[in-house]
Coordinates of C-alpha atoms in Angstrom, one line a residue:
X1 CA 0.0 18.0 -1.1
X2 CA 1.5 16.9 -4.4
X3 CA -1.0 16.5 -7.3
X4 CA -3.3 19.0 -5.6
X5 CA -4.8 20.2 -8.9
X6 CA -6.0 16.7 -9.9
X7 CA -9.4 15.1 -9.5
X8 CA -8.5 13.3 -6.3
X9 CA -5.9 15.8 -5.0
X10 CA -8.2 18.8 -5.2
X11 CA -10.9 17.1 -3.2
X12 CA -8.3 16.1 -0.5
X13 CA -7.2 19.7 -0.4
X14 CA -10.8 20.9 0.0
X15 CA -11.6 18.3 2.7
X16 CA -8.4 19.1 4.7
X17 CA -8.9 22.8 4.4
X18 CA -12.5 22.7 5.4
X19 CA -11.5 20.8 8.6
X20 CA -9.1 23.6 9.5
X21 CA -5.8 22.2 8.4
X22 CA -3.1 24.4 6.9
X23 CA -2.7 23.1 3.4
X24 CA 0.1 23.7 0.9
X25 CA -0.9 22.7 -2.6
X26 CA 2.0 21.7 -4.7
X27 CA 1.2 21.7 -8.4
X28 CA 3.3 21.9 -11.6
X29 CA 1.3 24.8 -13.1
X30 CA 0.0 27.1 -10.3
X31 CA -1.6 29.5 -12.9
X32 CA -3.8 26.7 -14.2
X33 CA -4.6 24.9 -11.0
X34 CA -4.9 27.6 -8.3
X35 CA -8.3 28.9 -9.4
X36 CA -9.9 25.5 -8.6
X37 CA -8.6 25.5 -5.0
X38 CA -10.1 27.3 -2.0
X39 CA -9.0 30.8 -1.2
X40 CA -6.6 30.5 1.7
X41 CA -4.8 27.4 0.4
X42 CA -1.2 28.2 -0.3
X43 CA -0.3 27.2 -3.8
X44 CA 3.3 26.5 -4.8
X45 CA 5.1 25.0 -7.7
X46 CA 6.1 21.5 -6.8
X47 CA 6.9 18.1 -8.3
X48 CA 6.7 14.8 -6.4
X49 CA 9.6 13.5 -8.5
X50 CA 11.9 16.3 -7.4
X51 CA 13.9 15.9 -4.2
X52 CA 14.2 19.6 -4.0
X53 CA 10.4 20.0 -3.9
X54 CA 10.0 17.4 -1.3
X55 CA 12.8 18.8 0.9
X56 CA 11.3 22.3 0.7
X57 CA 7.8 21.2 1.8
X58 CA 8.7 18.5 4.3
X59 CA 10.0 20.5 7.3
X60 CA 6.6 22.3 7.9
X61 CA 4.4 19.3 7.1
X62 CA 2.9 16.6 9.3
X63 CA 2.0 14.6 6.2
X64 CA 2.9 14.7 2.6
X65 CA 0.0 13.5 0.5
X66 CA 0.8 12.3 -3.1
X67 CA -2.1 12.1 -5.6
X68 CA -0.3 12.5 -8.9
X69 CA -1.3 11.3 -12.3
X70 CA -0.6 11.5 -16.0
X71 CA 2.5 10.6 -17.8
X72 CA 3.8 7.0 -18.2
X73 CA 3.9 4.3 -15.6
X74 CA 7.2 5.4 -14.3
X75 CA 5.7 8.5 -12.6
X76 CA 4.4 6.6 -9.5
X77 CA 7.4 4.6 -8.6
X78 CA 9.6 7.6 -9.3
X79 CA 7.6 9.7 -6.9
X80 CA 7.7 7.0 -4.3
X81 CA 11.5 6.6 -4.5
X82 CA 12.0 10.4 -4.5
X83 CA 9.9 10.8 -1.4
X84 CA 11.7 8.1 0.5
X85 CA 15.1 9.2 -0.6
X86 CA 14.4 12.8 0.4
X87 CA 12.8 11.9 3.8
X88 CA 15.1 9.2 5.0
X89 CA 17.3 10.6 7.8
X90 CA 15.3 13.8 8.0
X91 CA 14.6 14.7 11.7
X92 CA 10.8 14.5 12.4
X93 CA 10.1 13.5 8.8
X94 CA 6.4 13.8 7.8
X95 CA 4.3 10.8 7.0
X96 CA 3.7 9.9 3.3
X97 CA 0.1 9.3 2.2
X98 CA 0.2 7.9 -1.3
X99 CA -3.1 7.7 -3.2
X100 CA -2.6 4.6 -5.2
X101 CA -4.3 2.2 -7.5
X102 CA -7.2 -0.1 -6.7
X103 CA -6.1 -2.6 -9.2
X104 CA -3.2 -3.6 -6.9
X105 CA -5.8 -5.1 -4.6
X106 CA -6.1 -8.9 -4.4
X107 CA -8.7 -11.3 -5.6
X108 CA -9.9 -14.0 -3.1
X109 CA -7.4 -16.3 -4.7
X110 CA -4.6 -13.9 -3.8
X111 CA -3.7 -12.6 -7.3
X112 CA -3.7 -8.9 -8.2
X113 CA -6.8 -7.6 -9.9
X114 CA -4.6 -6.0 -12.6
X115 CA -3.3 -9.5 -13.5
X116 CA -6.8 -10.9 -14.2
X117 CA -7.4 -11.6 -17.9
X118 CA -10.5 -9.4 -18.0
X119 CA -8.9 -6.4 -16.5
X120 CA -9.4 -3.4 -18.8
X121 CA -6.4 -2.9 -21.0
X122 CA -6.7 0.9 -21.1
X123 CA -6.0 1.0 -17.3
X124 CA -3.2 -1.6 -17.2
X125 CA -0.2 0.7 -17.7
X126 CA -1.3 3.0 -14.8
X127 CA -2.1 0.0 -12.7
X128 CA 1.4 -1.4 -13.2
X129 CA 2.9 1.9 -12.3
X130 CA 0.9 2.1 -9.1
X131 CA 1.8 -1.5 -8.3
X132 CA 5.5 -0.6 -8.7
X133 CA 5.1 2.3 -6.3
X134 CA 3.6 0.1 -3.7
X135 CA 6.6 -2.2 -4.1
X136 CA 8.9 0.7 -3.5
X137 CA 7.3 1.6 -0.2
X138 CA 7.2 -2.0 1.0
X139 CA 10.9 -2.6 0.2
X140 CA 12.6 0.7 0.7
X141 CA 10.9 2.9 3.4
X142 CA 13.4 2.4 6.2
X143 CA 12.7 5.1 8.7
X144 CA 9.8 6.7 6.8
X145 CA 6.2 6.2 7.8
X146 CA 3.9 5.7 4.9
X147 CA 0.3 4.7 4.0
X148 CA -0.8 3.6 0.6
X149 CA -4.5 4.3 -0.1
X150 CA -6.4 2.2 -2.6
X151 CA -9.7 3.4 -4.1
X152 CA -12.1 0.8 -5.5
X153 CA -10.5 -0.8 -8.6
X154 CA -13.2 0.3 -11.1
X155 CA -16.2 2.1 -9.7
X156 CA -14.5 5.2 -8.4
X157 CA -15.8 8.6 -9.7
X158 CA -16.8 12.1 -8.7
X159 CA -20.0 12.2 -6.7
X160 CA -21.3 13.3 -3.3
X161 CA -19.6 13.6 0.1
X162 CA -21.5 11.4 2.5
X163 CA -18.8 11.2 5.1
X164 CA -19.2 7.4 5.4
X165 CA -17.1 4.5 4.1
X166 CA -15.8 1.2 5.2
X167 CA -12.1 0.1 5.2
X168 CA -10.2 -3.0 4.3
X169 CA -6.6 -3.9 3.6
X170 CA -5.7 -6.2 0.8
X171 CA -9.0 -7.0 -0.9
X172 CA -11.7 -4.6 -2.2
X173 CA -14.5 -3.6 0.2
X174 CA -17.7 -4.8 -1.3
X175 CA -21.4 -4.3 -0.7
X176 CA -24.2 -6.9 -0.6
X177 CA -24.2 -6.9 -4.4
X178 CA -20.5 -7.6 -4.6
X179 CA -19.7 -4.0 -5.9
X180 CA -16.9 -1.9 -4.6
X181 CA -17.9 1.8 -5.1
X182 CA -16.7 5.1 -3.7
X183 CA -16.8 8.8 -4.6
X184 CA -13.7 10.9 -4.9
X185 CA -15.2 13.1 -2.2
X186 CA -15.5 10.2 0.3
X187 CA -12.0 9.0 -0.6
X188 CA -10.8 12.5 0.5
X189 CA -12.7 12.0 3.8
X190 CA -10.9 8.6 4.3
X191 CA -7.5 10.2 3.6
X192 CA -7.9 13.1 6.0
X193 CA -9.4 10.8 8.6
X194 CA -6.2 8.7 8.3
X195 CA -4.0 11.7 8.7
X196 CA -5.9 12.8 11.8
X197 CA -6.2 9.4 13.4
X198 CA -3.7 6.9 11.9
X199 CA -4.7 3.3 11.7
X200 CA -2.8 2.0 8.7
X201 CA 0.9 2.9 9.2
X202 CA 3.4 1.3 6.9
X203 CA 0.7 -0.6 5.1
X204 CA -2.0 -0.1 2.5
X205 CA -5.7 0.3 3.0
X206 CA -8.8 0.6 0.8
X207 CA -12.2 2.2 1.3
X208 CA -15.6 1.8 -0.2
X209 CA -19.2 2.0 0.8

């Protein structure tokens, strides 16, 4: 699990650990991030943009989850390329589960939400980086199984774990009021569900209530 100390990553670690999975949490600063993770989770120094880190973790993993953040927009496509380069040709390579950006989802007209004129400017740089990562998976994942997970584009925040959600593929999942909402905790449920019972291999999916 790369990005295990982050808001999304830490919740995915907790969800997987509580279900009985062996979890290795790869973080850049173990001394800072380890105290926030459950006792029993193995914490290692790791970087999703380092082929060495990927190759060290991959042989013992069924899935490599990537939920990294921070830095400039190059982080996400760099991580995607690193994972694919490191895993291609590896015997029994693990799946890649990339927690991506909801702004890459499409409007009813087929345009990306991040390209809409009213999309918040403060989120645009990260959204473009996540869109570039999705393009990397779609164009260069020969021999590697991947899943790109989109949270809702805007209403996505820490909250409660309800264990329920609905899924979609290219457009946001909305409720009766047209809102697309999900907690980080229930995104973690959706991610671990997909690891345990794959439905979206070599494609993206989104989840919301």
